[in-house]
Amino acid sequence: MSGRRIEILKHAQAVHVRAAEEIAHFAGEAVSTLGEFPLCLAGGKTPEGAYAYLAERLRSSVDWKEVHFFWSDERCVAPTDAASNFAMAERTLLGRLRIAAHQVHRIQGELAPAEAAAAYEAELRAFFSLADGDLPRFALILLGLGENAHVASLFPSAAVLRETQRLVAAVEVDDPHPRRITLTPAVLNNARAIIFMVTGRNKAPAVKAVLEGPADADRFPGQLIAPSDGQVIWLLDQEAASLLSAESRETAR
Ligand code: 6PG
């Protein structure tokens, strides 16, 4: 089932709550149909509130022993580094829920980038039992959106935007944490469901460009996200949605 839904919520906290509720919903659906919930976490700061709410207020709503945690991308830093997307998830979610090590499939940011990318790709192939040419199909992928409309570590004009063979790539980006490992567009677009969490006025131009702008995925990589057989849910606060047209806002929940 494909399609896009936009929800505009009062403020960032409401986005965190809705995201946590949706994650719990998708977890229940996946565990009952697949027997497990392969979940791909977003990095950055926005998801922190959603992860904390999930761990503290929805702890009993998910069969956590069936959840397998992956990441959409990672900075090339140690897992204890404050910039690590793994470290953020460990602090806000995994550690609080005492998730077992075998359920955590982190990107090894401490390795040389090419090695980290190869190791993560091997981990995906093993977990999803992929044959050559197959793509992993996550039950749910969480994403944020950068001010420059990047998603994961797919930045504007990057060669990786046109990657069609690899599942994972090592990239250098224009960011305070330039060296990164990222899932490639094909993997993101093979998800059953994708939830974007975007808050703050600083993100409004990127939201406008991705949802309503002229087609230009090279300039606005968020436009690449269009699963062939999957739904996309945008959870926006009013500030991030503030430049959207009246039509988009009317159709939003
Ligand atoms: C990262 C993320 C990145 C993030 C956006 C938004 O490693 O930085 O994967 O894609 O989702 O940059 O970041 P904020 O939520 O911090 O605004």
PDB file of C-alpha atoms and ligand atoms in Angstrom:
ATOM      1  CA  MET A   1       0.000   0.000   0.000  1.00  0.00           C
ATOM      2  CA  SER A   2       1.493   3.358  -1.006  1.00  0.00           C
ATOM      3  CA  GLY A   3       0.477   6.874  -0.213  1.00  0.00           C
ATOM      4  CA  ARG A   4       1.414   9.984   1.706  1.00  0.00           C
ATOM      5  CA  ARG A   5      -0.173  11.441   4.799  1.00  0.00           C
ATOM      6  CA  ILE A   6       0.687  14.796   6.376  1.00  0.00           C
ATOM      7  CA  GLU A   7      -0.137  15.521  10.008  1.00  0.00           C
ATOM      8  CA  ILE A   8       0.402  19.040  11.332  1.00  0.00           C
ATOM      9  CA  LEU A   9       0.662  19.129  15.113  1.00  0.00           C
ATOM     10  CA  LYS A  10       0.667  22.028  17.540  1.00  0.00           C
ATOM     11  CA  HIS A  11       4.283  21.809  18.658  1.00  0.00           C
ATOM     12  CA  ALA A  12       7.374  19.574  18.747  1.00  0.00           C
ATOM     13  CA  GLN A  13       6.240  17.646  21.830  1.00  0.00           C
ATOM     14  CA  ALA A  14       3.026  16.691  20.026  1.00  0.00           C
ATOM     15  CA  VAL A  15       5.128  15.413  17.107  1.00  0.00           C
ATOM     16  CA  HIS A  16       7.191  13.295  19.505  1.00  0.00           C
ATOM     17  CA  VAL A  17       4.037  11.790  21.034  1.00  0.00           C
ATOM     18  CA  ARG A  18       2.421  11.042  17.661  1.00  0.00           C
ATOM     19  CA  ALA A  19       5.642   9.521  16.350  1.00  0.00           C
ATOM     20  CA  ALA A  20       5.936   7.273  19.400  1.00  0.00           C
ATOM     21  CA  GLU A  21       2.290   6.227  18.998  1.00  0.00           C
ATOM     22  CA  GLU A  22       2.826   5.418  15.323  1.00  0.00           C
ATOM     23  CA  ILE A  23       6.015   3.451  16.077  1.00  0.00           C
ATOM     24  CA  ALA A  24       4.086   1.390  18.635  1.00  0.00           C
ATOM     25  CA  HIS A  25       1.298   0.850  16.079  1.00  0.00           C
ATOM     26  CA  PHE A  26       3.714  -0.340  13.379  1.00  0.00           C
ATOM     27  CA  ALA A  27       5.497  -2.531  15.917  1.00  0.00           C
ATOM     28  CA  GLY A  28       2.272  -4.314  16.806  1.00  0.00           C
ATOM     29  CA  GLU A  29       1.378  -4.753  13.137  1.00  0.00           C
ATOM     30  CA  ALA A  30       4.840  -6.112  12.228  1.00  0.00           C
ATOM     31  CA  VAL A  31       5.130  -8.499  15.162  1.00  0.00           C
ATOM     32  CA  SER A  32       1.705  -9.961  14.443  1.00  0.00           C
ATOM     33  CA  THR A  33       2.327 -10.341  10.694  1.00  0.00           C
ATOM     34  CA  LEU A  34       6.111 -10.893  10.480  1.00  0.00           C
ATOM     35  CA  GLY A  35       6.890 -12.138  13.960  1.00  0.00           C
ATOM     36  CA  GLU A  36       9.479  -9.360  14.320  1.00  0.00           C
ATOM     37  CA  PHE A  37       9.804  -5.583  13.884  1.00  0.00           C
ATOM     38  CA  PRO A  38      12.857  -4.493  11.871  1.00  0.00           C
ATOM     39  CA  LEU A  39      12.934  -0.783  12.733  1.00  0.00           C
ATOM     40  CA  CYS A  40      15.365   1.749  11.221  1.00  0.00           C
ATOM     41  CA  LEU A  41      16.014   4.690  13.536  1.00  0.00           C
ATOM     42  CA  ALA A  42      16.675   8.276  12.497  1.00  0.00           C
ATOM     43  CA  GLY A  43      19.593  10.220  13.871  1.00  0.00           C
ATOM     44  CA  GLY A  44      19.970  13.894  14.674  1.00  0.00           C
ATOM     45  CA  LYS A  45      18.162  15.658  17.519  1.00  0.00           C
ATOM     46  CA  THR A  46      14.485  15.672  16.526  1.00  0.00           C
ATOM     47  CA  PRO A  47      13.783  12.001  17.350  1.00  0.00           C
ATOM     48  CA  GLU A  48      15.096  12.262  20.927  1.00  0.00           C
ATOM     49  CA  GLY A  49      11.719  13.268  22.379  1.00  0.00           C
ATOM     50  CA  ALA A  50       9.906  10.512  20.507  1.00  0.00           C
ATOM     51  CA  TYR A  51      12.379   7.836  21.668  1.00  0.00           C
ATOM     52  CA  ALA A  52      12.174   9.015  25.278  1.00  0.00           C
ATOM     53  CA  TYR A  53       8.356   9.049  25.178  1.00  0.00           C
ATOM     54  CA  LEU A  54       8.347   5.567  23.668  1.00  0.00           C
ATOM     55  CA  ALA A  55      10.647   4.257  26.404  1.00  0.00           C
ATOM     56  CA  GLU A  56       8.901   5.977  29.290  1.00  0.00           C
ATOM     57  CA  ARG A  57       5.201   6.145  28.341  1.00  0.00           C
ATOM     58  CA  LEU A  58       4.660   3.406  25.746  1.00  0.00           C
ATOM     59  CA  ARG A  59       7.053   0.829  27.182  1.00  0.00           C
ATOM     60  CA  SER A  60       4.277  -1.712  27.726  1.00  0.00           C
ATOM     61  CA  SER A  61       2.749  -1.143  24.257  1.00  0.00           C
ATOM     62  CA  VAL A  62       5.517  -2.920  22.331  1.00  0.00           C
ATOM     63  CA  ASP A  63       6.842  -6.488  22.427  1.00  0.00           C
ATOM     64  CA  TRP A  64      10.420  -5.187  22.667  1.00  0.00           C
ATOM     65  CA  LYS A  65      12.093  -8.593  22.456  1.00  0.00           C
ATOM     66  CA  GLU A  66      10.879  -8.823  18.815  1.00  0.00           C
ATOM     67  CA  VAL A  67      12.266  -5.422  17.779  1.00  0.00           C
ATOM     68  CA  HIS A  68      15.510  -5.217  15.786  1.00  0.00           C
ATOM     69  CA  PHE A  69      17.099  -1.778  15.699  1.00  0.00           C
ATOM     70  CA  PHE A  70      18.984  -0.418  12.702  1.00  0.00           C
ATOM     71  CA  TRP A  71      20.003   3.119  11.698  1.00  0.00           C
ATOM     72  CA  SER A  72      19.399   5.129   8.506  1.00  0.00           C
ATOM     73  CA  ASP A  73      22.834   6.644   8.891  1.00  0.00           C
ATOM     74  CA  GLU A  74      25.655   7.262  11.326  1.00  0.00           C
ATOM     75  CA  ARG A  75      28.450   9.693  11.794  1.00  0.00           C
ATOM     76  CA  CYS A  76      31.977   8.203  11.573  1.00  0.00           C
ATOM     77  CA  VAL A  77      32.619   8.574  15.284  1.00  0.00           C
ATOM     78  CA  ALA A  78      32.895   6.201  18.250  1.00  0.00           C
ATOM     79  CA  PRO A  79      29.617   4.799  19.634  1.00  0.00           C
ATOM     80  CA  THR A  80      30.259   6.751  22.845  1.00  0.00           C
ATOM     81  CA  ASP A  81      30.728  10.058  21.009  1.00  0.00           C
ATOM     82  CA  ALA A  82      28.056  12.705  21.694  1.00  0.00           C
ATOM     83  CA  ALA A  83      27.618  13.051  17.903  1.00  0.00           C
ATOM     84  CA  SER A  84      26.849   9.341  17.457  1.00  0.00           C
ATOM     85  CA  ASN A  85      23.294   8.501  16.364  1.00  0.00           C
ATOM     86  CA  PHE A  86      23.721   5.187  18.164  1.00  0.00           C
ATOM     87  CA  ALA A  87      24.702   7.012  21.380  1.00  0.00           C
ATOM     88  CA  MET A  88      21.564   9.155  21.182  1.00  0.00           C
ATOM     89  CA  ALA A  89      19.327   6.100  20.752  1.00  0.00           C
ATOM     90  CA  GLU A  90      21.166   4.246  23.522  1.00  0.00           C
ATOM     91  CA  ARG A  91      20.655   7.190  25.899  1.00  0.00           C
ATOM     92  CA  THR A  92      16.983   7.841  25.074  1.00  0.00           C
ATOM     93  CA  LEU A  93      15.622   4.385  24.213  1.00  0.00           C
ATOM     94  CA  LEU A  94      17.803   1.260  24.103  1.00  0.00           C
ATOM     95  CA  GLY A  95      19.466   1.679  27.470  1.00  0.00           C
ATOM     96  CA  ARG A  96      16.196   2.544  29.225  1.00  0.00           C
ATOM     97  CA  LEU A  97      14.527  -0.564  27.791  1.00  0.00           C
ATOM     98  CA  ARG A  98      17.590  -2.771  28.402  1.00  0.00           C
ATOM     99  CA  ILE A  99      17.449  -3.998  24.792  1.00  0.00           C
ATOM    100  CA  ALA A 100      19.574  -7.132  24.284  1.00  0.00           C
ATOM    101  CA  ALA A 101      22.756  -6.732  22.232  1.00  0.00           C
ATOM    102  CA  HIS A 102      21.620  -9.186  19.515  1.00  0.00           C
ATOM    103  CA  GLN A 103      18.704  -6.877  18.732  1.00  0.00           C
ATOM    104  CA  VAL A 104      20.943  -3.871  18.077  1.00  0.00           C
ATOM    105  CA  HIS A 105      22.506  -3.629  14.600  1.00  0.00           C
ATOM    106  CA  ARG A 106      24.488  -0.415  14.847  1.00  0.00           C
ATOM    107  CA  ILE A 107      26.676   1.093  12.144  1.00  0.00           C
ATOM    108  CA  GLN A 108      30.246   0.807  13.457  1.00  0.00           C
ATOM    109  CA  GLY A 109      31.213   4.449  13.116  1.00  0.00           C
ATOM    110  CA  GLU A 110      34.533   3.783  14.806  1.00  0.00           C
ATOM    111  CA  LEU A 111      35.767   1.760  11.814  1.00  0.00           C
ATOM    112  CA  ALA A 112      37.322   3.218   8.660  1.00  0.00           C
ATOM    113  CA  PRO A 113      34.353   4.456   6.552  1.00  0.00           C
ATOM    114  CA  ALA A 114      34.665   1.884   3.776  1.00  0.00           C
ATOM    115  CA  GLU A 115      34.953  -0.879   6.382  1.00  0.00           C
ATOM    116  CA  ALA A 116      31.955   0.440   8.342  1.00  0.00           C
ATOM    117  CA  ALA A 117      29.841   0.576   5.174  1.00  0.00           C
ATOM    118  CA  ALA A 118      30.845  -2.950   4.156  1.00  0.00           C
ATOM    119  CA  ALA A 119      30.196  -4.327   7.641  1.00  0.00           C
ATOM    120  CA  TYR A 120      26.739  -2.725   7.819  1.00  0.00           C
ATOM    121  CA  GLU A 121      25.850  -3.962   4.343  1.00  0.00           C
ATOM    122  CA  ALA A 122      26.904  -7.476   5.389  1.00  0.00           C
ATOM    123  CA  GLU A 123      24.760  -7.160   8.527  1.00  0.00           C
ATOM    124  CA  LEU A 124      21.732  -6.169   6.424  1.00  0.00           C
ATOM    125  CA  ARG A 125      22.296  -9.044   3.975  1.00  0.00           C
ATOM    126  CA  ALA A 126      22.565 -11.529   6.823  1.00  0.00           C
ATOM    127  CA  PHE A 127      19.590 -10.293   8.836  1.00  0.00           C
ATOM    128  CA  PHE A 128      17.248 -10.037   5.832  1.00  0.00           C
ATOM    129  CA  SER A 129      18.714 -13.174   4.141  1.00  0.00           C
ATOM    130  CA  LEU A 130      19.241 -11.201   0.947  1.00  0.00           C
ATOM    131  CA  ALA A 131      20.213 -12.791  -2.355  1.00  0.00           C
ATOM    132  CA  ASP A 132      22.243 -10.693  -4.806  1.00  0.00           C
ATOM    133  CA  GLY A 133      20.119  -7.834  -6.095  1.00  0.00           C
ATOM    134  CA  ASP A 134      17.619  -8.053  -3.217  1.00  0.00           C
ATOM    135  CA  LEU A 135      16.825  -5.075  -0.986  1.00  0.00           C
ATOM    136  CA  PRO A 136      16.120  -5.154   2.761  1.00  0.00           C
ATOM    137  CA  ARG A 137      12.498  -4.309   3.546  1.00  0.00           C
ATOM    138  CA  PHE A 138      12.184  -2.486   6.849  1.00  0.00           C
ATOM    139  CA  ALA A 139       8.783  -2.545   8.528  1.00  0.00           C
ATOM    140  CA  LEU A 140       9.376   1.110   9.425  1.00  0.00           C
ATOM    141  CA  ILE A 141      12.074   3.677   8.689  1.00  0.00           C
ATOM    142  CA  LEU A 142      12.197   6.902  10.699  1.00  0.00           C
ATOM    143  CA  LEU A 143      13.688   9.952   9.016  1.00  0.00           C
ATOM    144  CA  GLY A 144      14.385  13.586   9.794  1.00  0.00           C
ATOM    145  CA  LEU A 145      14.914  16.385   7.304  1.00  0.00           C
ATOM    146  CA  GLY A 146      17.883  18.714   7.215  1.00  0.00           C
ATOM    147  CA  GLU A 147      17.560  22.459   6.577  1.00  0.00           C
ATOM    148  CA  ASN A 148      19.036  21.712   3.151  1.00  0.00           C
ATOM    149  CA  ALA A 149      16.401  18.987   2.607  1.00  0.00           C
ATOM    150  CA  HIS A 150      18.828  16.104   3.148  1.00  0.00           C
ATOM    151  CA  VAL A 151      17.508  12.828   4.494  1.00  0.00           C
ATOM    152  CA  ALA A 152      19.661  10.271   6.300  1.00  0.00           C
ATOM    153  CA  SER A 153      23.104  11.325   4.995  1.00  0.00           C
ATOM    154  CA  LEU A 154      21.871  11.850   1.440  1.00  0.00           C
ATOM    155  CA  PHE A 155      22.922  15.448   0.881  1.00  0.00           C
ATOM    156  CA  PRO A 156      22.245  17.716  -2.106  1.00  0.00           C
ATOM    157  CA  SER A 157      24.257  17.006  -5.285  1.00  0.00           C
ATOM    158  CA  ALA A 158      25.915  13.928  -3.754  1.00  0.00           C
ATOM    159  CA  ALA A 159      26.797  11.046  -6.087  1.00  0.00           C
ATOM    160  CA  VAL A 160      25.113   8.642  -3.654  1.00  0.00           C
ATOM    161  CA  LEU A 161      21.741  10.112  -4.666  1.00  0.00           C
ATOM    162  CA  ARG A 162      22.151   8.145  -7.912  1.00  0.00           C
ATOM    163  CA  GLU A 163      23.480   4.940  -6.297  1.00  0.00           C
ATOM    164  CA  THR A 164      21.592   1.891  -7.563  1.00  0.00           C
ATOM    165  CA  GLN A 165      23.754  -1.107  -6.583  1.00  0.00           C
ATOM    166  CA  ARG A 166      24.941  -0.666  -3.026  1.00  0.00           C
ATOM    167  CA  LEU A 167      22.752  -0.830   0.089  1.00  0.00           C
ATOM    168  CA  VAL A 168      25.114   1.306   2.174  1.00  0.00           C
ATOM    169  CA  ALA A 169      27.602   4.043   1.256  1.00  0.00           C
ATOM    170  CA  ALA A 170      30.355   6.009   2.983  1.00  0.00           C
ATOM    171  CA  VAL A 171      30.009   9.725   2.184  1.00  0.00           C
ATOM    172  CA  GLU A 172      31.643  13.078   2.918  1.00  0.00           C
ATOM    173  CA  VAL A 173      29.060  15.823   3.483  1.00  0.00           C
ATOM    174  CA  ASP A 174      28.934  19.556   4.188  1.00  0.00           C
ATOM    175  CA  ASP A 175      28.226  19.279   7.904  1.00  0.00           C
ATOM    176  CA  PRO A 176      30.080  19.643  11.204  1.00  0.00           C
ATOM    177  CA  HIS A 177      30.245  15.828  11.163  1.00  0.00           C
ATOM    178  CA  PRO A 178      31.319  15.356   7.534  1.00  0.00           C
ATOM    179  CA  ARG A 179      32.206  11.650   7.349  1.00  0.00           C
ATOM    180  CA  ARG A 180      29.149   9.451   7.451  1.00  0.00           C
ATOM    181  CA  ILE A 181      27.688   6.058   6.565  1.00  0.00           C
ATOM    182  CA  THR A 182      24.229   6.060   5.003  1.00  0.00           C
ATOM    183  CA  LEU A 183      21.574   3.774   3.606  1.00  0.00           C
ATOM    184  CA  THR A 184      21.108   4.408  -0.095  1.00  0.00           C
ATOM    185  CA  PRO A 185      17.850   5.674  -1.648  1.00  0.00           C
ATOM    186  CA  ALA A 186      16.765   2.239  -2.921  1.00  0.00           C
ATOM    187  CA  VAL A 187      16.844   0.792   0.596  1.00  0.00           C
ATOM    188  CA  LEU A 188      14.848   3.682   2.029  1.00  0.00           C
ATOM    189  CA  ASN A 189      12.290   3.366  -0.763  1.00  0.00           C
ATOM    190  CA  ASN A 190      11.826  -0.351  -0.125  1.00  0.00           C
ATOM    191  CA  ALA A 191      10.365   0.278   3.341  1.00  0.00           C
ATOM    192  CA  ARG A 192       6.814  -0.764   4.193  1.00  0.00           C
ATOM    193  CA  ALA A 193       6.407   2.577   5.953  1.00  0.00           C
ATOM    194  CA  ILE A 194       8.413   5.752   6.489  1.00  0.00           C
ATOM    195  CA  ILE A 195       7.748   8.382   9.150  1.00  0.00           C
ATOM    196  CA  PHE A 196       9.312  11.837   8.833  1.00  0.00           C
ATOM    197  CA  MET A 197       9.592  13.833  12.049  1.00  0.00           C
ATOM    198  CA  VAL A 198      10.244  17.521  11.285  1.00  0.00           C
ATOM    199  CA  THR A 199       9.920  20.422  13.709  1.00  0.00           C
ATOM    200  CA  GLY A 200      10.957  24.059  13.884  1.00  0.00           C
ATOM    201  CA  ARG A 201      10.679  27.135  11.692  1.00  0.00           C
ATOM    202  CA  ASN A 202      14.204  26.579  10.389  1.00  0.00           C
ATOM    203  CA  LYS A 203      12.936  23.491   8.571  1.00  0.00           C
ATOM    204  CA  ALA A 204       9.941  25.201   6.906  1.00  0.00           C
ATOM    205  CA  PRO A 205      11.748  26.022   3.623  1.00  0.00           C
ATOM    206  CA  ALA A 206      13.001  22.442   3.280  1.00  0.00           C
ATOM    207  CA  VAL A 207       9.514  21.032   4.024  1.00  0.00           C
ATOM    208  CA  LYS A 208       8.006  23.375   1.423  1.00  0.00           C
ATOM    209  CA  ALA A 209      10.638  22.436  -1.174  1.00  0.00           C
ATOM    210  CA  VAL A 210      10.242  18.688  -0.627  1.00  0.00           C
ATOM    211  CA  LEU A 211       6.448  18.563  -0.416  1.00  0.00           C
ATOM    212  CA  GLU A 212       5.495  21.343  -2.833  1.00  0.00           C
ATOM    213  CA  GLY A 213       8.590  22.519  -4.671  1.00  0.00           C
ATOM    214  CA  PRO A 214       9.567  21.920  -8.289  1.00  0.00           C
ATOM    215  CA  ALA A 215      10.876  18.372  -8.874  1.00  0.00           C
ATOM    216  CA  ASP A 216      14.603  18.598  -8.206  1.00  0.00           C
ATOM    217  CA  ALA A 217      15.765  15.689  -6.046  1.00  0.00           C
ATOM    218  CA  ASP A 218      19.389  16.583  -6.620  1.00  0.00           C
ATOM    219  CA  ARG A 219      18.805  19.890  -4.859  1.00  0.00           C
ATOM    220  CA  PHE A 220      16.177  18.555  -2.419  1.00  0.00           C
ATOM    221  CA  PRO A 221      17.054  14.894  -1.625  1.00  0.00           C
ATOM    222  CA  GLY A 222      13.929  14.526   0.523  1.00  0.00           C
ATOM    223  CA  GLN A 223      12.035  14.361  -2.788  1.00  0.00           C
ATOM    224  CA  LEU A 224      13.742  11.006  -3.465  1.00  0.00           C
ATOM    225  CA  ILE A 225      11.651   9.367  -0.734  1.00  0.00           C
ATOM    226  CA  ALA A 226       8.749   7.731  -2.562  1.00  0.00           C
ATOM    227  CA  PRO A 227       8.429   4.048  -1.612  1.00  0.00           C
ATOM    228  CA  SER A 228       7.146   1.892  -4.476  1.00  0.00           C
ATOM    229  CA  ASP A 229       5.079  -0.173  -2.042  1.00  0.00           C
ATOM    230  CA  GLY A 230       4.999   1.710   1.204  1.00  0.00           C
ATOM    231  CA  GLN A 231       3.353   4.612   2.979  1.00  0.00           C
ATOM    232  CA  VAL A 232       4.970   7.893   3.983  1.00  0.00           C
ATOM    233  CA  ILE A 233       3.726   9.772   7.022  1.00  0.00           C
ATOM    234  CA  TRP A 234       4.927  13.336   7.615  1.00  0.00           C
ATOM    235  CA  LEU A 235       4.640  14.469  11.234  1.00  0.00           C
ATOM    236  CA  LEU A 236       5.218  18.231  11.252  1.00  0.00           C
ATOM    237  CA  ASP A 237       4.779  20.855  13.892  1.00  0.00           C
ATOM    238  CA  GLN A 238       3.060  24.111  12.895  1.00  0.00           C
ATOM    239  CA  GLU A 239       6.370  25.907  12.532  1.00  0.00           C
ATOM    240  CA  ALA A 240       7.867  23.371  10.145  1.00  0.00           C
ATOM    241  CA  ALA A 241       4.585  23.372   8.173  1.00  0.00           C
ATOM    242  CA  SER A 242       4.271  27.174   8.170  1.00  0.00           C
ATOM    243  CA  LEU A 243       5.202  27.679   4.485  1.00  0.00           C
ATOM    244  CA  LEU A 244       2.970  24.922   3.101  1.00  0.00           C
ATOM    245  CA  SER A 245       0.054  25.949   0.864  1.00  0.00           C
ATOM    246  CA  ALA A 246      -3.461  26.248   2.260  1.00  0.00           C
ATOM    247  CA  GLU A 247      -4.354  23.162   0.205  1.00  0.00           C
ATOM    248  CA  SER A 248      -1.650  21.010   1.840  1.00  0.00           C
ATOM    249  CA  ARG A 249      -2.656  22.264   5.242  1.00  0.00           C
ATOM    250  CA  GLU A 250      -6.365  21.616   4.605  1.00  0.00           C
ATOM    251  CA  THR A 251      -5.736  18.011   3.533  1.00  0.00           C
ATOM    252  CA  ALA A 252      -3.410  17.457   6.484  1.00  0.00           C
ATOM    253  CA  ARG A 253      -4.869  15.709   9.518  1.00  0.00           C
TER     254      ARG A 253
HETATM  255  C1  6PG B   1      21.921  12.840  11.023  1.00  0.00           C
HETATM  256  C2  6PG B   1      20.533  12.474  10.552  1.00  0.00           C
HETATM  257  C3  6PG B   1      20.019  13.548   9.655  1.00  0.00           C
HETATM  258  C4  6PG B   1      18.956  14.263  10.467  1.00  0.00           C
HETATM  259  C5  6PG B   1      18.646  15.621   9.897  1.00  0.00           C
HETATM  260  C6  6PG B   1      17.764  16.402  10.882  1.00  0.00           C
HETATM  261  O1  6PG B   1      22.741  11.936  11.234  1.00  0.00           O
HETATM  262  O2  6PG B   1      22.144  14.035  11.225  1.00  0.00           O
HETATM  263  O3  6PG B   1      20.371  11.270  10.114  1.00  0.00           O
HETATM  264  O4  6PG B   1      19.498  13.128   8.440  1.00  0.00           O
HETATM  265  O5  6PG B   1      17.778  13.471  10.487  1.00  0.00           O
HETATM  266  O6  6PG B   1      19.889  16.305   9.724  1.00  0.00           O
HETATM  267  O7  6PG B   1      18.502  16.556  12.069  1.00  0.00           O
HETATM  268  P1  6PG B   1      17.849  17.243  13.371  1.00  0.00           P
HETATM  269  O8  6PG B   1      16.753  16.322  13.807  1.00  0.00           O
HETATM  270  O9  6PG B   1      18.983  17.294  14.363  1.00  0.00           O
HETATM  271  O10 6PG B   1      17.344  18.596  12.954  1.00  0.00           O
END
